[in-house]
Backbone as CSV, one residue per row, in Angstrom:
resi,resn,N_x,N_y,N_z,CA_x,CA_y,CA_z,C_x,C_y,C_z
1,UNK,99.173,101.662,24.918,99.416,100.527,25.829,100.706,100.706,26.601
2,UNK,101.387,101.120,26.261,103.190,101.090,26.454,102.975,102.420,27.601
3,UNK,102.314,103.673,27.143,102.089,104.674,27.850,101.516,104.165,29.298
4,UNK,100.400,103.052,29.753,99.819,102.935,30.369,100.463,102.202,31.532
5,UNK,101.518,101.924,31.159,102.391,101.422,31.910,103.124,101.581,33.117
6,UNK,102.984,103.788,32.503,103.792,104.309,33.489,102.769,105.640,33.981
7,UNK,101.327,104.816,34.154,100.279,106.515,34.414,99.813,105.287,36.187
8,UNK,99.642,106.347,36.719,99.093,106.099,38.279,100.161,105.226,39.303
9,UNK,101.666,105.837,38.775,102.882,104.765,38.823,103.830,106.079,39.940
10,UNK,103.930,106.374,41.349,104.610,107.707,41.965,105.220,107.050,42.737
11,UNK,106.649,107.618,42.685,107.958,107.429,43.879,107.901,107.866,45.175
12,UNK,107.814,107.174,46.146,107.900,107.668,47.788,108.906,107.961,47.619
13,UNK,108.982,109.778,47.779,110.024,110.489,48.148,109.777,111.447,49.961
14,UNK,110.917,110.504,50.356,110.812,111.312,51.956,111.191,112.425,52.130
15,UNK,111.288,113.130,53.115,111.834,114.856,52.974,113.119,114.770,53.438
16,UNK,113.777,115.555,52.446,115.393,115.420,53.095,115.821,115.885,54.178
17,UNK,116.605,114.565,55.089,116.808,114.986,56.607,118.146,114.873,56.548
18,UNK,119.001,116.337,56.819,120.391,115.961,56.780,121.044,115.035,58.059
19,UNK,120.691,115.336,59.427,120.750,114.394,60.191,120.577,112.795,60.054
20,UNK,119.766,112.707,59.037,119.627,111.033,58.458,120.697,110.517,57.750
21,UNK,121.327,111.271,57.338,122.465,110.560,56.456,124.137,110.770,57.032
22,UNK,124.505,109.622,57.370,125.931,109.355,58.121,126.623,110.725,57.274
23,UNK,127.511,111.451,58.029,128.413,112.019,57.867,129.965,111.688,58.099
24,UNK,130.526,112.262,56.975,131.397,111.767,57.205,133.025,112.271,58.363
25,UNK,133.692,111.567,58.528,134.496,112.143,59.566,136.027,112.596,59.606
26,UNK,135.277,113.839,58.622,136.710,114.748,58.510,137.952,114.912,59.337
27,UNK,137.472,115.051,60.724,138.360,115.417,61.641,139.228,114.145,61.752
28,UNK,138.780,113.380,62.075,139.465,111.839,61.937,140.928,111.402,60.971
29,UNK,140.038,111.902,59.888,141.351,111.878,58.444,141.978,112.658,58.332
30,UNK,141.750,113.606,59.112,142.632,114.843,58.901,143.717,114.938,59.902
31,UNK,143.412,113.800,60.837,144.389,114.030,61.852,144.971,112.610,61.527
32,UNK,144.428,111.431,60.937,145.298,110.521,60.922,146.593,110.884,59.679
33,UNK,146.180,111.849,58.468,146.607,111.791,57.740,148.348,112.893,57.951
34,UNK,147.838,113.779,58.982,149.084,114.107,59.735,150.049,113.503,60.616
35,UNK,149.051,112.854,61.462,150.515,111.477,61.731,151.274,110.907,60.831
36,UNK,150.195,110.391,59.419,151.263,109.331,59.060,152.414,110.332,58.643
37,UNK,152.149,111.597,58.243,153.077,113.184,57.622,154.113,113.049,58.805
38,UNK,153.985,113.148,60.176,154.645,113.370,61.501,155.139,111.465,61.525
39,UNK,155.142,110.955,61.044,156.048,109.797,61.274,156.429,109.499,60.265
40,UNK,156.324,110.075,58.958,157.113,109.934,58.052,158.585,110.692,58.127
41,UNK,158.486,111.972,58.685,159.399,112.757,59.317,160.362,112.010,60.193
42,UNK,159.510,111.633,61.355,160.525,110.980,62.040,161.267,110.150,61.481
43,UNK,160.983,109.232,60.656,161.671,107.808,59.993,162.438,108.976,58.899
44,UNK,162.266,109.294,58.144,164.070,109.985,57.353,164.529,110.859,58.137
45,UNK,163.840,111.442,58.848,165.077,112.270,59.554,166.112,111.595,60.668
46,UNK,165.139,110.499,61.458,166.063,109.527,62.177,165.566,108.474,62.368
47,UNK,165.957,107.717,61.327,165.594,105.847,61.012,166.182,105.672,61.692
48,UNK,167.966,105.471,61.726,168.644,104.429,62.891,168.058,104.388,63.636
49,UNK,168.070,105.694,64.639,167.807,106.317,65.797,166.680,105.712,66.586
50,UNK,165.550,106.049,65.676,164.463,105.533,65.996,164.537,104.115,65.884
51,UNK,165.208,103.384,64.745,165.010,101.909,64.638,165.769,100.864,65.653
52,UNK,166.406,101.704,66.834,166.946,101.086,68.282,166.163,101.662,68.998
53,UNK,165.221,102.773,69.383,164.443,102.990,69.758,163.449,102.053,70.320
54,UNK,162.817,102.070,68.970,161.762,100.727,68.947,162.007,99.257,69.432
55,UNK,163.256,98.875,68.856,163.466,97.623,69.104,164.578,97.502,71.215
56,UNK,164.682,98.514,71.423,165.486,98.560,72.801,164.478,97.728,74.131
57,UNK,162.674,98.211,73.101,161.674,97.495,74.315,161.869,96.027,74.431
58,UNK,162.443,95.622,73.424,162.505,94.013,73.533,163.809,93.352,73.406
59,UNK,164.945,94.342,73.451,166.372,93.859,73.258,166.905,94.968,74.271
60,UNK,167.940,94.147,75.378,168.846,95.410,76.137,170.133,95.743,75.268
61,UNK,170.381,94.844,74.378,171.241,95.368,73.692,171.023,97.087,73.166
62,UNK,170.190,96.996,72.391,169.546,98.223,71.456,169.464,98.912,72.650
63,UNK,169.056,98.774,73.701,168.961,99.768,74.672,170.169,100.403,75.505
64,UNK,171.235,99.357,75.254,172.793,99.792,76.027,173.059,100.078,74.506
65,UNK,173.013,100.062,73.745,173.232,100.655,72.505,172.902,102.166,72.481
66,UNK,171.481,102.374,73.051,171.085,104.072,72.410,171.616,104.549,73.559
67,UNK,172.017,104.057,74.654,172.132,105.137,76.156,174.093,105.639,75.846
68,UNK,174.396,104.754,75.005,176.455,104.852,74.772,176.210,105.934,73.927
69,UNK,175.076,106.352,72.574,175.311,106.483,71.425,175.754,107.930,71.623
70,UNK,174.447,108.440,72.601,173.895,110.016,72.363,172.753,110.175,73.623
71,UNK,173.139,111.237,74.197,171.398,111.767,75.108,170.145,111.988,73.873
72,UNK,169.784,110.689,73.623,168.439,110.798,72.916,167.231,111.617,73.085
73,UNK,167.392,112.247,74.710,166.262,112.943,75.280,166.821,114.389,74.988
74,UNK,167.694,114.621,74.620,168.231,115.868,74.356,167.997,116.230,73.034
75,UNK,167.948,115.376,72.253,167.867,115.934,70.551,166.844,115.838,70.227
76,UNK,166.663,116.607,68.865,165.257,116.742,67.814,164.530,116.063,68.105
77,UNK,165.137,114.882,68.017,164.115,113.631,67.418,162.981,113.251,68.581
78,UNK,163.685,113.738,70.308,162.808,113.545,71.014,161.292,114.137,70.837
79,UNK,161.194,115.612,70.981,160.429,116.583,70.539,159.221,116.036,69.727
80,UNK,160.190,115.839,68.102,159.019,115.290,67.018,158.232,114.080,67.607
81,UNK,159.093,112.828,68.087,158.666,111.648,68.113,157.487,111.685,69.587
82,UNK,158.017,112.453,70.164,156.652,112.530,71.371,155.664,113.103,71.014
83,UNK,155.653,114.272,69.762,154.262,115.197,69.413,153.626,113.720,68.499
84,UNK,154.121,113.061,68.146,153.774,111.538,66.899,153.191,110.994,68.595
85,UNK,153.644,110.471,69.174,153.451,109.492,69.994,151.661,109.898,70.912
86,UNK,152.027,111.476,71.296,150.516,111.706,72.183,149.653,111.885,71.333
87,UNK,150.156,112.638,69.793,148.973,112.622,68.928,148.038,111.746,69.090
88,UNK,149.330,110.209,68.132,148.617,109.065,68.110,147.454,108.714,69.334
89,UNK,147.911,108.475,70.669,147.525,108.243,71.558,145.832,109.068,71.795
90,UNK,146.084,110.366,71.662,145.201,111.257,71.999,144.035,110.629,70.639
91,UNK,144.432,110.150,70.098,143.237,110.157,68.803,142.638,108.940,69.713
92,UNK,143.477,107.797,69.413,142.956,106.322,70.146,141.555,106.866,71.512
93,UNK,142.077,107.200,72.308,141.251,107.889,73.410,139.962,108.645,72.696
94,UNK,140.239,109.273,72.046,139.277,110.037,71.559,138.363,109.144,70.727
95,UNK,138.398,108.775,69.848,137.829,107.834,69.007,136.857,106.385,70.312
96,UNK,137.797,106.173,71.363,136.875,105.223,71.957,136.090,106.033,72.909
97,UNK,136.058,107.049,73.366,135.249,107.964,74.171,133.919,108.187,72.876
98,UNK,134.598,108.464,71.788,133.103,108.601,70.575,132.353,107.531,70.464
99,UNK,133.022,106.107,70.985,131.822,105.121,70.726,131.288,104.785,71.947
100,UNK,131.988,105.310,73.131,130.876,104.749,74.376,130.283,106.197,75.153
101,UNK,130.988,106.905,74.816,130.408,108.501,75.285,130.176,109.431,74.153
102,UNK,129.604,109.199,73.661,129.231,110.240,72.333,128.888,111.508,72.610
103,UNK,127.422,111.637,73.918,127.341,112.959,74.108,128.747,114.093,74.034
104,UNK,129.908,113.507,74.756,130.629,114.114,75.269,131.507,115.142,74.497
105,UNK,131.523,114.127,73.390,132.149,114.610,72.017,131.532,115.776,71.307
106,UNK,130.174,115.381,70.994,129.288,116.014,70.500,129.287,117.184,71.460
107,UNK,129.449,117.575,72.560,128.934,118.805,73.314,130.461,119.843,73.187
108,UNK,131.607,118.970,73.349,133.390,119.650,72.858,133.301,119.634,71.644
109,UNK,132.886,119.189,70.880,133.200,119.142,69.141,134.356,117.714,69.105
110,UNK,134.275,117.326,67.864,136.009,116.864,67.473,137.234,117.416,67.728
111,UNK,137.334,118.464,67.896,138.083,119.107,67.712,138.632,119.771,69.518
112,UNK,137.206,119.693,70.239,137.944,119.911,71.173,138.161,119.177,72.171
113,UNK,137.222,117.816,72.052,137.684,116.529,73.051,139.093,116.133,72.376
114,UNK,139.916,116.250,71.471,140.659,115.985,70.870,142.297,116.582,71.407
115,UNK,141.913,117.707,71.487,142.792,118.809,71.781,142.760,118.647,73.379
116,UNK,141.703,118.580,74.188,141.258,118.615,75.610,142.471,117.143,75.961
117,UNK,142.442,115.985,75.277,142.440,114.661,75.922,144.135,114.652,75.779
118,UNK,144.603,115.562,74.395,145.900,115.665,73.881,147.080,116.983,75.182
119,UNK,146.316,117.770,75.843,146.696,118.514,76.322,146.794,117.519,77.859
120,UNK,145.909,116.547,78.164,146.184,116.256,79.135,147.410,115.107,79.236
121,UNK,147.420,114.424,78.029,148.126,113.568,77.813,149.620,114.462,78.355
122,UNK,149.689,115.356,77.637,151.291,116.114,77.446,151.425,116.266,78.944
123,UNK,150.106,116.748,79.763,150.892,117.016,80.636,150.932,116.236,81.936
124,UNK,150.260,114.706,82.031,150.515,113.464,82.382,152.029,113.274,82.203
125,UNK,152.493,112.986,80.562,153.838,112.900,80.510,154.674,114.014,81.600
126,UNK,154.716,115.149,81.006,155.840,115.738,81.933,155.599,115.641,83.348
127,UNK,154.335,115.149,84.165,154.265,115.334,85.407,155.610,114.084,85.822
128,UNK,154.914,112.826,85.150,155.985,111.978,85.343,157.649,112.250,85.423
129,UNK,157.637,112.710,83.983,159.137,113.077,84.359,159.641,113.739,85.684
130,UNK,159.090,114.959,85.798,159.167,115.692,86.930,158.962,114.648,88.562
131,UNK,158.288,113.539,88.217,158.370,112.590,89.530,159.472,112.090,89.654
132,UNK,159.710,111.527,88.390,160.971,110.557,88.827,161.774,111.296,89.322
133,UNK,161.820,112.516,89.104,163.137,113.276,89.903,163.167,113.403,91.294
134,UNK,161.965,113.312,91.503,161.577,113.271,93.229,161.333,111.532,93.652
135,UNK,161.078,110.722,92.915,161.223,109.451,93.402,162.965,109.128,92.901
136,UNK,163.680,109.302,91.975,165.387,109.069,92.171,165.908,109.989,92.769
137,UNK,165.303,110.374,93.914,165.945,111.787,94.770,165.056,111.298,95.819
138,UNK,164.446,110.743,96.299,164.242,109.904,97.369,164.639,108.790,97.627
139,UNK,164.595,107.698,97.104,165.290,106.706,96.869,166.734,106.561,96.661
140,UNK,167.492,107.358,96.288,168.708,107.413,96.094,169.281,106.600,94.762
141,UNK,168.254,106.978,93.867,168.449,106.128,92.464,168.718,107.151,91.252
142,UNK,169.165,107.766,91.807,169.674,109.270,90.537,170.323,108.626,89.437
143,UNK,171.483,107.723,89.553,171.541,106.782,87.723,170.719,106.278,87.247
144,UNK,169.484,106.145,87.945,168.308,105.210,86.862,167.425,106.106,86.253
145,UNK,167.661,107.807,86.940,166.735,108.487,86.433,166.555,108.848,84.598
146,UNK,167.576,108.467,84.161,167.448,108.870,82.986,166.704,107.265,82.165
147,UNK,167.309,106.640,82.851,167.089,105.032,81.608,165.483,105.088,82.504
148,UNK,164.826,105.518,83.274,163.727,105.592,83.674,162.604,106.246,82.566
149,UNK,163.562,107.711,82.619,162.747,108.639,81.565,162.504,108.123,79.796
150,UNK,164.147,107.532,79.678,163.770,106.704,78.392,162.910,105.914,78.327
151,UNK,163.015,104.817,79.146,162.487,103.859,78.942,160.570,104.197,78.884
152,UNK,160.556,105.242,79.769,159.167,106.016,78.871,158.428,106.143,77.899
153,UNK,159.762,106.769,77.494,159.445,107.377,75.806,159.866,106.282,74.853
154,UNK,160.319,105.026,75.021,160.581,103.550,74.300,158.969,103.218,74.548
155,UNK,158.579,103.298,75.270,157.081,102.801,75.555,156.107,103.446,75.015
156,UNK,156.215,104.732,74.931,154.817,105.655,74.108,155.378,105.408,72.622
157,UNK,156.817,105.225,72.677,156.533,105.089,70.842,156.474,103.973,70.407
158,UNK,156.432,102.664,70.998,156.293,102.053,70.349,154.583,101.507,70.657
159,UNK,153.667,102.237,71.730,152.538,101.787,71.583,151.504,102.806,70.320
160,UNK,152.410,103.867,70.228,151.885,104.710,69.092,152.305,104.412,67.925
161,UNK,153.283,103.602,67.429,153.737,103.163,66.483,152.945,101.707,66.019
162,UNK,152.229,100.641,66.925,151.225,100.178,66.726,150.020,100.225,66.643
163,UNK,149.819,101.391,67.052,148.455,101.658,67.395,147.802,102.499,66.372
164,UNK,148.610,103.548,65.730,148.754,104.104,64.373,148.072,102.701,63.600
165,UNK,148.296,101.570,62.580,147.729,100.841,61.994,146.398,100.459,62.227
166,UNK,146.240,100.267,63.677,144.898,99.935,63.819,144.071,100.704,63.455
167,UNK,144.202,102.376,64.239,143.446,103.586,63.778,142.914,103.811,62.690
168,UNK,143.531,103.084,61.725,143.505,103.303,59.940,142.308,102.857,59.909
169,UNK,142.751,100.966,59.814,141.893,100.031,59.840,140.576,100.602,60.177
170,UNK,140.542,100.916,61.352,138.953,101.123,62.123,138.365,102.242,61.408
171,UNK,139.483,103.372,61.142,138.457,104.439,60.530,138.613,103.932,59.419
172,UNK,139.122,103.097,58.300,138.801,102.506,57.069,136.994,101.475,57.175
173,UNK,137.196,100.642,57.863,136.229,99.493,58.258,134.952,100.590,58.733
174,UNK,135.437,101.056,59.952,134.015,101.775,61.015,134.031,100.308,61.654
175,UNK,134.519,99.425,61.813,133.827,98.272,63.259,135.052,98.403,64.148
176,UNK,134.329,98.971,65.303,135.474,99.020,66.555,135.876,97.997,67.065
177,UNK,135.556,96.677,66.689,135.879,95.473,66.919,137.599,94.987,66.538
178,UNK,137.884,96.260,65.642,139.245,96.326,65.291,140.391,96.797,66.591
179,UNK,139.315,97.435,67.601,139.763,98.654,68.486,140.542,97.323,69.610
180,UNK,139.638,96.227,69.478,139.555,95.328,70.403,141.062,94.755,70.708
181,UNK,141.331,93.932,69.158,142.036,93.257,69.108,143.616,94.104,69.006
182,UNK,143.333,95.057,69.479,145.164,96.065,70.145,145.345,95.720,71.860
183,UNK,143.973,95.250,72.221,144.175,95.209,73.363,145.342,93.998,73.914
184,UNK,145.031,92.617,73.363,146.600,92.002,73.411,147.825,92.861,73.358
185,UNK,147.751,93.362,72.173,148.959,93.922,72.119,149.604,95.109,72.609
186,UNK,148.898,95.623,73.705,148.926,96.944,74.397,149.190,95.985,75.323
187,UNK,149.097,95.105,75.802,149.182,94.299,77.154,150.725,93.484,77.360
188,UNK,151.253,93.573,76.104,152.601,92.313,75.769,153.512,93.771,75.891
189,UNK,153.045,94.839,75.354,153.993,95.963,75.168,154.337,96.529,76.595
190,UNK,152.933,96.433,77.326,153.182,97.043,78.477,153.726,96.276,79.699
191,UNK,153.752,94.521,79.497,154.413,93.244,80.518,155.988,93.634,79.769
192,UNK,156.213,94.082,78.447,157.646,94.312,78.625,158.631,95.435,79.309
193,UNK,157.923,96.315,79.314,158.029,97.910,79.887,157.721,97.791,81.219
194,UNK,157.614,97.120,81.818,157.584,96.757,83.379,158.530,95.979,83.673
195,UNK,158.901,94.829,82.808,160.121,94.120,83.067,161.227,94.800,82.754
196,UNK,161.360,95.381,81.515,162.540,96.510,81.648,162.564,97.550,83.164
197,UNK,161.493,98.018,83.485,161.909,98.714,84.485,162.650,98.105,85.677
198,UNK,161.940,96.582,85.489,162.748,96.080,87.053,164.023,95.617,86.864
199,UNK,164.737,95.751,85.368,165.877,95.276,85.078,166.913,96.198,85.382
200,UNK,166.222,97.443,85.451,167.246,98.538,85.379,168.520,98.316,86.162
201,UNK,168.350,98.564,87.333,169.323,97.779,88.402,168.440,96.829,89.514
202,UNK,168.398,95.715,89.374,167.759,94.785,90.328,168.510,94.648,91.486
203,UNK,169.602,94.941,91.758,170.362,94.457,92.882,169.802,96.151,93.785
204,UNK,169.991,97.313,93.844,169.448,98.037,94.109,168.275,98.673,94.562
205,UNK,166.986,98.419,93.813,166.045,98.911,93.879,165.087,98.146,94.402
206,UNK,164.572,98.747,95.305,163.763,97.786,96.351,162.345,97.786,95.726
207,UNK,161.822,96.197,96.055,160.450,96.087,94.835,159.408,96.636,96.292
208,UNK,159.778,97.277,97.128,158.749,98.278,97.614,158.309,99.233,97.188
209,UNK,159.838,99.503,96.902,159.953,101.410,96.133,158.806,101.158,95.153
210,UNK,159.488,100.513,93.927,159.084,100.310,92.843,157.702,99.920,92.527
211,UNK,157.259,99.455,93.734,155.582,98.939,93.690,155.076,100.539,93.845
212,UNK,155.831,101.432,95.204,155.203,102.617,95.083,155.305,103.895,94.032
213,UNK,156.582,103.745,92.873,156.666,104.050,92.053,155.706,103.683,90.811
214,UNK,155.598,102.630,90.701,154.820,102.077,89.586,153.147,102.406,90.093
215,UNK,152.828,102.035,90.861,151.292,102.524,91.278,151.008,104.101,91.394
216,UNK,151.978,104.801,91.973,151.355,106.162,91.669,152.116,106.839,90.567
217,UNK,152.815,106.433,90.059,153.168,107.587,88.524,152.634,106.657,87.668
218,UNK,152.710,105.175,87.446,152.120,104.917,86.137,150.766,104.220,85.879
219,UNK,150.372,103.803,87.072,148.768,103.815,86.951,147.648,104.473,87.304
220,UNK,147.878,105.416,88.685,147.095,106.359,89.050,146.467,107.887,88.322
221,UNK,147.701,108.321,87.445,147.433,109.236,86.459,145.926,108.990,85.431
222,UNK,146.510,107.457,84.875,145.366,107.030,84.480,144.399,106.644,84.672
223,UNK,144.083,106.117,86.110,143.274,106.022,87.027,141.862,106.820,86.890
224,UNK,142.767,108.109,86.997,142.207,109.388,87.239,141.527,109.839,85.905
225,UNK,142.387,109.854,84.765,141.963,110.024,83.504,140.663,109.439,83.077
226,UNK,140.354,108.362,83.188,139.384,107.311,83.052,138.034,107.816,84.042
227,UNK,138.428,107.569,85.257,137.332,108.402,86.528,137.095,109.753,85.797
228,UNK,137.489,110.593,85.692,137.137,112.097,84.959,136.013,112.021,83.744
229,UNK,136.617,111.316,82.578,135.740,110.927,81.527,134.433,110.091,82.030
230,UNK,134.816,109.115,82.775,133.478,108.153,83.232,132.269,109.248,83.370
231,UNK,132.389,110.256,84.218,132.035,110.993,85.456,131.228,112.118,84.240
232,UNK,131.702,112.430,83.294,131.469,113.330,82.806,130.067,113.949,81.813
């Protein structure tokens, strides 16, 4: 009786499809898990440094603070903290190109929309720099060129320094709905980094210039970035 229990009794077994089963996303952890390595660095090797850094976007103190201290753009810390900053950045990009352009990924690998988006980033940044030298050499604003260039690199680190947490989150969770809610805060970071710029010297700088400064070095780059990927 007990036997009969388990005769004319067979398991639907489907054929194993490795494509059927989520994989997981090495590349992802492997690169977040080097940032947090690359900003752990930065913070003991230069906490102060960095910790007026960060806070200079929302205090001019901290910011007439780091420009008395030391040419910040001259030392170590620049170097490390910008390879932390486009990393970060380059992942963010990458990761939202995987949820609305997937082919794209899939046809570069991880590895090389990654590297592709990170190489352009770097060299977005230096184009800029290299402008301002030709917009404070047109304009006749050669003292602002440097608190220009900082005030840059106050801006990529501290949107990579937030943006780092979210990254976690989302690749912890998987709902890009996490991706969403940075967007406030990419928006407060970036209304302050515009008001710093016009603080630099206001009596000086004509909000013509500066409209034509600000539209073609800091939104058109990206402009373009965005159009390229769309397109692709």
């Amino acid at each position: 009786m007990l036997l009969s229990l388990f005769e004319h009794h067979a398991l639907a077994v489907a054929e194993y499809s490795a494509d059927a089963v989520p994989q997981p996303e090495n590349g992802v952890t492997i690169v977040l898990c080097a940032l947090i390595f690359l900003m752990t660095i930065s913070v003991v090797l230069f906490r102060r440094r960095l910790s007026n850094l960060i806070r200079s976007l929302y205090s001019q103190r901290f910011f007439s603070l780091l420009i008395r201290e030391s040419k910040v753009l001259e030392e170590m810390m620049f170097p490390v903290t910008l390879l932390f900053d486009l990393f970060t950045m380059a992942l963010g990009i990458v990761l939202i190109i995987m949820r609305f352009k997937a082919p794209l990924v899939s046809r570069l690998t991880f590895w090389g929309a990654y590297g592709s988006v990170f190489a352009v980033l770097a060299v977005l940044y230096i184009l800029v720099f290299f402008a301002n030298v030709v917009y404070t050499g047109l304009f006749d604003h050669q003292k602002e060129r440097y608190s220009l260039n900082l005030y840059k690199f106050v801006f990529s680190t501290n949107v990579a320094m937030l943006l780092l947490p979210f990254l976690i989150v989302y690749h912890a969770l998987g709902n890009f709905a996490v991706m969403y809610a940075f967007i406030p805060v990419f928006f407060v970071i970036l209304g302050l980094y515009l008001y710093r710029l016009l603080k630099i010297n206001p009596r000086n700088i004509n909000l013509f210039h500066f409209f034509l400064y600000f539209c073609t070095l800091e939104i058109l780059p990206w402009v373009l970035l965005v159009k390229c990927i769309s397109i692709i």
